[in-house]
Amino acid sequence: MESLDEILRQAEAAHGHLCAGQILGVRMALLGLARLGIADPRAADRKRLVTFVEIDRCATDAIALVTGCRLGKRALKFRDWGKMAATFVDLSTSRAIRIAAREDSRELAARLYPHLETKSQQQMQAYRELPDADLFTEQWVRAELDPADRPGYKAPRIVCARCGEGVNFGRVAEVGGEQLCISCAHPGLRYWQPCDPPA
Ligand SMILES: [Zn+2]
Ligand SMILES: [Zn+2]
């Protein structure tokens, strides 16, 4: 991998700004890759890794950048748990490590860098300099991936009997003998509701 500074430059360009969350995310991803022994996630090792992220904040963009895992490649899995944590899964060995940011690292940053003006500056400095053990907890875990959740898995699409929209494998519910999409089978789960067009 490139140096931390070089990766942070790329993260800044991709994310639109450099922030404490970016630095923390970059460090978290580098630690995960190091523990798994994955040296080149964006090229030679690009099919080895799946990453679960547990928050939709700045750090997640950085993790996607460093690991090369993207939603559109099915290699980035989002669990909306609001936690600054990620699990890195090596598909070639089935080893997985979950890494979480330590909640006390913010206080540590304030204690160590009181001369820096803002919390954000203190955190950015801390996240650049402190050893991994001060920033993260880590745990080896098992994270079973259903074959259908792996990148590259292929299966036929189904057409919903009610709305006529196509649905990828595994996202269909059988209701009264009909194959329905989730939105037709469970309207209560919809994130949208039909309404009149804007005037
Ligand atoms: Zn940010
Ligand atoms: Zn439908």
PDB file of C-alpha atoms and ligand atoms in Angstrom:
ATOM      1  CA  MET A   1       0.000   0.000   0.000  1.00  0.00           C
ATOM      2  CA  GLU A   2       0.980   3.641  -0.397  1.00  0.00           C
ATOM      3  CA  SER A   3       2.035   5.778   2.564  1.00  0.00           C
ATOM      4  CA  LEU A   4      -0.580   7.121   4.984  1.00  0.00           C
ATOM      5  CA  ASP A   5      -0.102  10.626   3.564  1.00  0.00           C
ATOM      6  CA  GLU A   6      -0.624   9.460  -0.003  1.00  0.00           C
ATOM      7  CA  ILE A   7      -3.755   7.507   0.932  1.00  0.00           C
ATOM      8  CA  LEU A   8      -5.112  10.512   2.840  1.00  0.00           C
ATOM      9  CA  ARG A   9      -4.610  12.640  -0.266  1.00  0.00           C
ATOM     10  CA  GLN A  10      -6.670  10.152  -2.263  1.00  0.00           C
ATOM     11  CA  ALA A  11      -9.310  10.018   0.485  1.00  0.00           C
ATOM     12  CA  GLU A  12      -9.574  13.800   0.529  1.00  0.00           C
ATOM     13  CA  ALA A  13     -10.054  13.908  -3.235  1.00  0.00           C
ATOM     14  CA  ALA A  14     -12.691  11.161  -3.203  1.00  0.00           C
ATOM     15  CA  HIS A  15     -14.626  12.460  -0.177  1.00  0.00           C
ATOM     16  CA  GLY A  16     -14.413  16.185  -0.856  1.00  0.00           C
ATOM     17  CA  HIS A  17     -12.570  17.140   2.322  1.00  0.00           C
ATOM     18  CA  LEU A  18     -10.129  15.763   4.816  1.00  0.00           C
ATOM     19  CA  CYS A  19     -11.664  15.210   8.237  1.00  0.00           C
ATOM     20  CA  ALA A  20     -11.068  13.228  11.397  1.00  0.00           C
ATOM     21  CA  GLY A  21     -13.464  10.522  10.220  1.00  0.00           C
ATOM     22  CA  GLN A  22     -11.477  10.027   7.009  1.00  0.00           C
ATOM     23  CA  ILE A  23      -8.243   9.555   8.890  1.00  0.00           C
ATOM     24  CA  LEU A  24      -9.840   7.160  11.354  1.00  0.00           C
ATOM     25  CA  GLY A  25     -11.402   5.178   8.514  1.00  0.00           C
ATOM     26  CA  VAL A  26      -8.129   4.969   6.613  1.00  0.00           C
ATOM     27  CA  ARG A  27      -6.289   3.774   9.728  1.00  0.00           C
ATOM     28  CA  MET A  28      -9.034   1.248  10.509  1.00  0.00           C
ATOM     29  CA  ALA A  29      -8.923  -0.206   7.001  1.00  0.00           C
ATOM     30  CA  LEU A  30      -5.118  -0.354   6.936  1.00  0.00           C
ATOM     31  CA  LEU A  31      -5.160  -2.217  10.246  1.00  0.00           C
ATOM     32  CA  GLY A  32      -7.742  -4.703   8.984  1.00  0.00           C
ATOM     33  CA  LEU A  33      -5.749  -5.353   5.810  1.00  0.00           C
ATOM     34  CA  ALA A  34      -2.532  -5.780   7.788  1.00  0.00           C
ATOM     35  CA  ARG A  35      -4.134  -8.300  10.151  1.00  0.00           C
ATOM     36  CA  LEU A  36      -5.462 -10.315   7.193  1.00  0.00           C
ATOM     37  CA  GLY A  37      -2.148 -10.078   5.322  1.00  0.00           C
ATOM     38  CA  ILE A  38      -3.813  -8.469   2.302  1.00  0.00           C
ATOM     39  CA  ALA A  39      -1.245  -6.199   0.677  1.00  0.00           C
ATOM     40  CA  ASP A  40      -2.871  -5.122  -2.546  1.00  0.00           C
ATOM     41  CA  PRO A  41      -6.650  -4.974  -2.070  1.00  0.00           C
ATOM     42  CA  ARG A  42      -7.292  -2.734  -5.056  1.00  0.00           C
ATOM     43  CA  ALA A  43      -5.418  -4.828  -7.639  1.00  0.00           C
ATOM     44  CA  ALA A  44      -3.862  -8.287  -7.138  1.00  0.00           C
ATOM     45  CA  ASP A  45      -6.003  -9.103  -4.062  1.00  0.00           C
ATOM     46  CA  ARG A  46      -9.165  -7.387  -5.239  1.00  0.00           C
ATOM     47  CA  LYS A  47     -11.355 -10.492  -5.169  1.00  0.00           C
ATOM     48  CA  ARG A  48     -10.286 -11.582  -1.696  1.00  0.00           C
ATOM     49  CA  LEU A  49     -12.000  -9.020   0.454  1.00  0.00           C
ATOM     50  CA  VAL A  50     -15.519  -8.242   1.636  1.00  0.00           C
ATOM     51  CA  THR A  51     -16.008  -5.439   4.171  1.00  0.00           C
ATOM     52  CA  PHE A  52     -18.977  -4.880   6.466  1.00  0.00           C
ATOM     53  CA  VAL A  53     -19.373  -1.289   7.659  1.00  0.00           C
ATOM     54  CA  GLU A  54     -21.631  -0.319  10.562  1.00  0.00           C
ATOM     55  CA  ILE A  55     -21.994   3.430  10.031  1.00  0.00           C
ATOM     56  CA  ASP A  56     -22.814   5.783   7.160  1.00  0.00           C
ATOM     57  CA  ARG A  57     -20.398   8.564   8.009  1.00  0.00           C
ATOM     58  CA  CYS A  58     -17.106   9.926   6.682  1.00  0.00           C
ATOM     59  CA  ALA A  59     -15.087   6.912   7.812  1.00  0.00           C
ATOM     60  CA  THR A  60     -17.063   4.635   5.534  1.00  0.00           C
ATOM     61  CA  ASP A  61     -15.951   6.508   2.414  1.00  0.00           C
ATOM     62  CA  ALA A  62     -12.358   6.122   3.550  1.00  0.00           C
ATOM     63  CA  ILE A  63     -12.775   2.414   4.228  1.00  0.00           C
ATOM     64  CA  ALA A  64     -14.247   1.901   0.759  1.00  0.00           C
ATOM     65  CA  LEU A  65     -11.350   3.805  -0.789  1.00  0.00           C
ATOM     66  CA  VAL A  66      -8.589   1.894   1.003  1.00  0.00           C
ATOM     67  CA  THR A  67     -10.120  -1.555   0.591  1.00  0.00           C
ATOM     68  CA  GLY A  68     -11.524  -1.061  -2.900  1.00  0.00           C
ATOM     69  CA  CYS A  69     -14.742  -2.649  -1.558  1.00  0.00           C
ATOM     70  CA  ARG A  70     -17.767  -0.959  -3.110  1.00  0.00           C
ATOM     71  CA  LEU A  71     -21.506  -1.351  -2.823  1.00  0.00           C
ATOM     72  CA  GLY A  72     -21.776  -1.732  -6.592  1.00  0.00           C
ATOM     73  CA  LYS A  73     -19.339  -4.642  -6.525  1.00  0.00           C
ATOM     74  CA  ARG A  74     -21.244  -6.293  -3.666  1.00  0.00           C
ATOM     75  CA  ALA A  75     -18.017  -6.218  -1.669  1.00  0.00           C
ATOM     76  CA  LEU A  76     -19.189  -3.495   0.728  1.00  0.00           C
ATOM     77  CA  LYS A  77     -21.985  -4.532   3.098  1.00  0.00           C
ATOM     78  CA  PHE A  78     -23.780  -1.867   5.108  1.00  0.00           C
ATOM     79  CA  ARG A  79     -25.305  -2.610   8.490  1.00  0.00           C
ATOM     80  CA  ASP A  80     -26.990   0.541   9.802  1.00  0.00           C
ATOM     81  CA  TRP A  81     -25.987   0.147  13.442  1.00  0.00           C
ATOM     82  CA  GLY A  82     -24.530   3.616  13.991  1.00  0.00           C
ATOM     83  CA  LYS A  83     -21.195   2.228  15.209  1.00  0.00           C
ATOM     84  CA  MET A  84     -17.742   3.266  14.107  1.00  0.00           C
ATOM     85  CA  ALA A  85     -16.777  -0.300  13.341  1.00  0.00           C
ATOM     86  CA  ALA A  86     -16.055  -2.532  10.377  1.00  0.00           C
ATOM     87  CA  THR A  87     -15.410  -6.214   9.747  1.00  0.00           C
ATOM     88  CA  PHE A  88     -12.903  -7.245   7.104  1.00  0.00           C
ATOM     89  CA  VAL A  89     -13.477 -10.704   5.645  1.00  0.00           C
ATOM     90  CA  ASP A  90     -10.808 -12.575   3.686  1.00  0.00           C
ATOM     91  CA  LEU A  91     -12.752 -14.826   1.309  1.00  0.00           C
ATOM     92  CA  SER A  92      -9.667 -16.857   0.460  1.00  0.00           C
ATOM     93  CA  THR A  93      -9.069 -17.998   4.056  1.00  0.00           C
ATOM     94  CA  SER A  94     -12.485 -17.297   5.670  1.00  0.00           C
ATOM     95  CA  ARG A  95     -10.660 -15.320   8.348  1.00  0.00           C
ATOM     96  CA  ALA A  96     -12.381 -12.137   9.498  1.00  0.00           C
ATOM     97  CA  ILE A  97     -11.503  -9.376  11.901  1.00  0.00           C
ATOM     98  CA  ARG A  98     -13.859  -6.812  13.390  1.00  0.00           C
ATOM     99  CA  ILE A  99     -12.299  -3.501  14.332  1.00  0.00           C
ATOM    100  CA  ALA A 100     -14.065  -0.791  16.335  1.00  0.00           C
ATOM    101  CA  ALA A 101     -12.935   2.737  17.125  1.00  0.00           C
ATOM    102  CA  ARG A 102     -12.361   3.276  20.835  1.00  0.00           C
ATOM    103  CA  GLU A 103     -14.832   5.762  22.274  1.00  0.00           C
ATOM    104  CA  ASP A 104     -12.161   7.145  24.619  1.00  0.00           C
ATOM    105  CA  SER A 105      -9.819   8.160  21.796  1.00  0.00           C
ATOM    106  CA  ARG A 106     -11.551  11.552  21.577  1.00  0.00           C
ATOM    107  CA  GLU A 107     -10.789  12.357  25.209  1.00  0.00           C
ATOM    108  CA  LEU A 108      -7.265  11.120  24.666  1.00  0.00           C
ATOM    109  CA  ALA A 109      -6.917  13.485  21.709  1.00  0.00           C
ATOM    110  CA  ALA A 110      -8.106  16.418  23.822  1.00  0.00           C
ATOM    111  CA  ARG A 111      -5.665  15.484  26.590  1.00  0.00           C
ATOM    112  CA  LEU A 112      -2.662  15.012  24.282  1.00  0.00           C
ATOM    113  CA  TYR A 113      -3.109  18.015  22.005  1.00  0.00           C
ATOM    114  CA  PRO A 114      -4.617  20.814  24.141  1.00  0.00           C
ATOM    115  CA  HIS A 115      -2.602  23.383  22.154  1.00  0.00           C
ATOM    116  CA  LEU A 116      -4.649  22.637  19.023  1.00  0.00           C
ATOM    117  CA  GLU A 117      -7.666  24.884  18.758  1.00  0.00           C
ATOM    118  CA  THR A 118     -10.570  22.691  17.763  1.00  0.00           C
ATOM    119  CA  LYS A 119     -11.687  19.193  18.662  1.00  0.00           C
ATOM    120  CA  SER A 120     -11.479  18.334  15.003  1.00  0.00           C
ATOM    121  CA  GLN A 121      -7.803  19.389  14.802  1.00  0.00           C
ATOM    122  CA  GLN A 122      -7.040  17.459  17.981  1.00  0.00           C
ATOM    123  CA  GLN A 123      -8.702  14.356  16.621  1.00  0.00           C
ATOM    124  CA  MET A 124      -7.046  14.628  13.218  1.00  0.00           C
ATOM    125  CA  GLN A 125      -3.653  14.827  14.888  1.00  0.00           C
ATOM    126  CA  ALA A 126      -4.421  11.930  17.208  1.00  0.00           C
ATOM    127  CA  TYR A 127      -5.752   9.731  14.434  1.00  0.00           C
ATOM    128  CA  ARG A 128      -2.611  10.332  12.409  1.00  0.00           C
ATOM    129  CA  GLU A 129      -0.125   9.701  15.190  1.00  0.00           C
ATOM    130  CA  LEU A 130      -1.435   7.406  17.889  1.00  0.00           C
ATOM    131  CA  PRO A 131      -0.684   3.678  17.818  1.00  0.00           C
ATOM    132  CA  ASP A 132      -3.484   1.360  16.696  1.00  0.00           C
ATOM    133  CA  ALA A 133      -4.068   0.111  20.242  1.00  0.00           C
ATOM    134  CA  ASP A 134      -5.000   3.633  21.386  1.00  0.00           C
ATOM    135  CA  LEU A 135      -7.509   4.029  18.575  1.00  0.00           C
ATOM    136  CA  PHE A 136      -9.086   0.627  18.064  1.00  0.00           C
ATOM    137  CA  THR A 137     -10.235  -2.581  19.633  1.00  0.00           C
ATOM    138  CA  GLU A 138     -10.055  -5.669  17.457  1.00  0.00           C
ATOM    139  CA  GLN A 139     -11.487  -9.138  17.537  1.00  0.00           C
ATOM    140  CA  TRP A 140     -11.201 -12.150  15.257  1.00  0.00           C
ATOM    141  CA  VAL A 141     -14.695 -13.204  14.264  1.00  0.00           C
ATOM    142  CA  ARG A 142     -16.539 -15.596  12.010  1.00  0.00           C
ATOM    143  CA  ALA A 143     -18.608 -13.771   9.432  1.00  0.00           C
ATOM    144  CA  GLU A 144     -20.291 -16.352   7.264  1.00  0.00           C
ATOM    145  CA  LEU A 145     -21.218 -15.059   3.850  1.00  0.00           C
ATOM    146  CA  ASP A 146     -24.058 -16.764   2.123  1.00  0.00           C
ATOM    147  CA  PRO A 147     -22.937 -17.770  -1.387  1.00  0.00           C
ATOM    148  CA  ALA A 148     -25.632 -15.443  -2.735  1.00  0.00           C
ATOM    149  CA  ASP A 149     -24.035 -12.525  -0.870  1.00  0.00           C
ATOM    150  CA  ARG A 150     -20.620 -13.011  -2.446  1.00  0.00           C
ATOM    151  CA  PRO A 151     -19.376 -10.732  -5.178  1.00  0.00           C
ATOM    152  CA  GLY A 152     -19.935 -12.220  -8.607  1.00  0.00           C
ATOM    153  CA  TYR A 153     -22.710 -14.646  -7.618  1.00  0.00           C
ATOM    154  CA  LYS A 154     -25.208 -15.040 -10.427  1.00  0.00           C
ATOM    155  CA  ALA A 155     -28.782 -16.275 -10.410  1.00  0.00           C
ATOM    156  CA  PRO A 156     -31.876 -15.540 -12.478  1.00  0.00           C
ATOM    157  CA  ARG A 157     -33.963 -12.425 -11.928  1.00  0.00           C
ATOM    158  CA  ILE A 158     -37.630 -12.749 -11.172  1.00  0.00           C
ATOM    159  CA  VAL A 159     -40.413 -10.451 -12.327  1.00  0.00           C
ATOM    160  CA  CYS A 160     -42.767  -9.397  -9.522  1.00  0.00           C
ATOM    161  CA  ALA A 161     -46.269 -10.700 -10.256  1.00  0.00           C
ATOM    162  CA  ARG A 162     -47.832  -7.479  -8.962  1.00  0.00           C
ATOM    163  CA  CYS A 163     -45.696  -4.467 -10.041  1.00  0.00           C
ATOM    164  CA  GLY A 164     -43.892  -6.101 -12.948  1.00  0.00           C
ATOM    165  CA  GLU A 165     -40.454  -4.873 -11.833  1.00  0.00           C
ATOM    166  CA  GLY A 166     -37.491  -7.231 -12.022  1.00  0.00           C
ATOM    167  CA  VAL A 167     -35.933  -8.440  -8.771  1.00  0.00           C
ATOM    168  CA  ASN A 168     -32.592 -10.105  -8.160  1.00  0.00           C
ATOM    169  CA  PHE A 169     -32.363 -13.536  -6.559  1.00  0.00           C
ATOM    170  CA  GLY A 170     -33.190 -13.934  -2.898  1.00  0.00           C
ATOM    171  CA  ARG A 171     -35.207 -10.717  -2.625  1.00  0.00           C
ATOM    172  CA  VAL A 172     -38.573 -12.211  -3.451  1.00  0.00           C
ATOM    173  CA  ALA A 173     -41.435 -13.271  -1.157  1.00  0.00           C
ATOM    174  CA  GLU A 174     -44.049 -15.852  -2.008  1.00  0.00           C
ATOM    175  CA  VAL A 175     -47.544 -14.623  -1.134  1.00  0.00           C
ATOM    176  CA  GLY A 176     -50.648 -16.632  -2.030  1.00  0.00           C
ATOM    177  CA  GLY A 177     -48.671 -18.636  -4.575  1.00  0.00           C
ATOM    178  CA  GLU A 178     -47.285 -15.490  -6.253  1.00  0.00           C
ATOM    179  CA  GLN A 179     -43.677 -14.338  -6.367  1.00  0.00           C
ATOM    180  CA  LEU A 180     -43.651 -10.727  -5.178  1.00  0.00           C
ATOM    181  CA  CYS A 181     -40.979  -8.094  -4.662  1.00  0.00           C
ATOM    182  CA  ILE A 182     -40.404  -6.946  -1.076  1.00  0.00           C
ATOM    183  CA  SER A 183     -42.235  -3.678  -1.694  1.00  0.00           C
ATOM    184  CA  CYS A 184     -45.402  -5.425  -2.899  1.00  0.00           C
ATOM    185  CA  ALA A 185     -45.234  -8.244  -0.356  1.00  0.00           C
ATOM    186  CA  HIS A 186     -44.608  -5.925   2.622  1.00  0.00           C
ATOM    187  CA  PRO A 187     -45.893  -2.396   1.885  1.00  0.00           C
ATOM    188  CA  GLY A 188     -45.213  -1.494   5.542  1.00  0.00           C
ATOM    189  CA  LEU A 189     -41.483  -1.883   4.897  1.00  0.00           C
ATOM    190  CA  ARG A 190     -41.473   0.608   2.040  1.00  0.00           C
ATOM    191  CA  TYR A 191     -39.289   3.656   2.464  1.00  0.00           C
ATOM    192  CA  TRP A 192     -41.611   5.470   0.043  1.00  0.00           C
ATOM    193  CA  GLN A 193     -45.364   5.897  -0.376  1.00  0.00           C
ATOM    194  CA  PRO A 194     -47.108   6.861  -3.592  1.00  0.00           C
ATOM    195  CA  CYS A 195     -48.394  10.458  -3.708  1.00  0.00           C
ATOM    196  CA  ASP A 196     -49.810  12.950  -6.191  1.00  0.00           C
ATOM    197  CA  PRO A 197     -47.337  14.514  -8.585  1.00  0.00           C
ATOM    198  CA  PRO A 198     -46.091  17.971  -7.557  1.00  0.00           C
ATOM    199  CA  ALA A 199     -48.332  20.732  -8.937  1.00  0.00           C
TER     200      ALA A 199
HETATM  201 ZN    ZN B   1     -15.762  13.973   6.263  1.00  0.00          ZN
HETATM  202 ZN    ZN B   2     -43.640  -5.705  -6.869  1.00  0.00          ZN
END
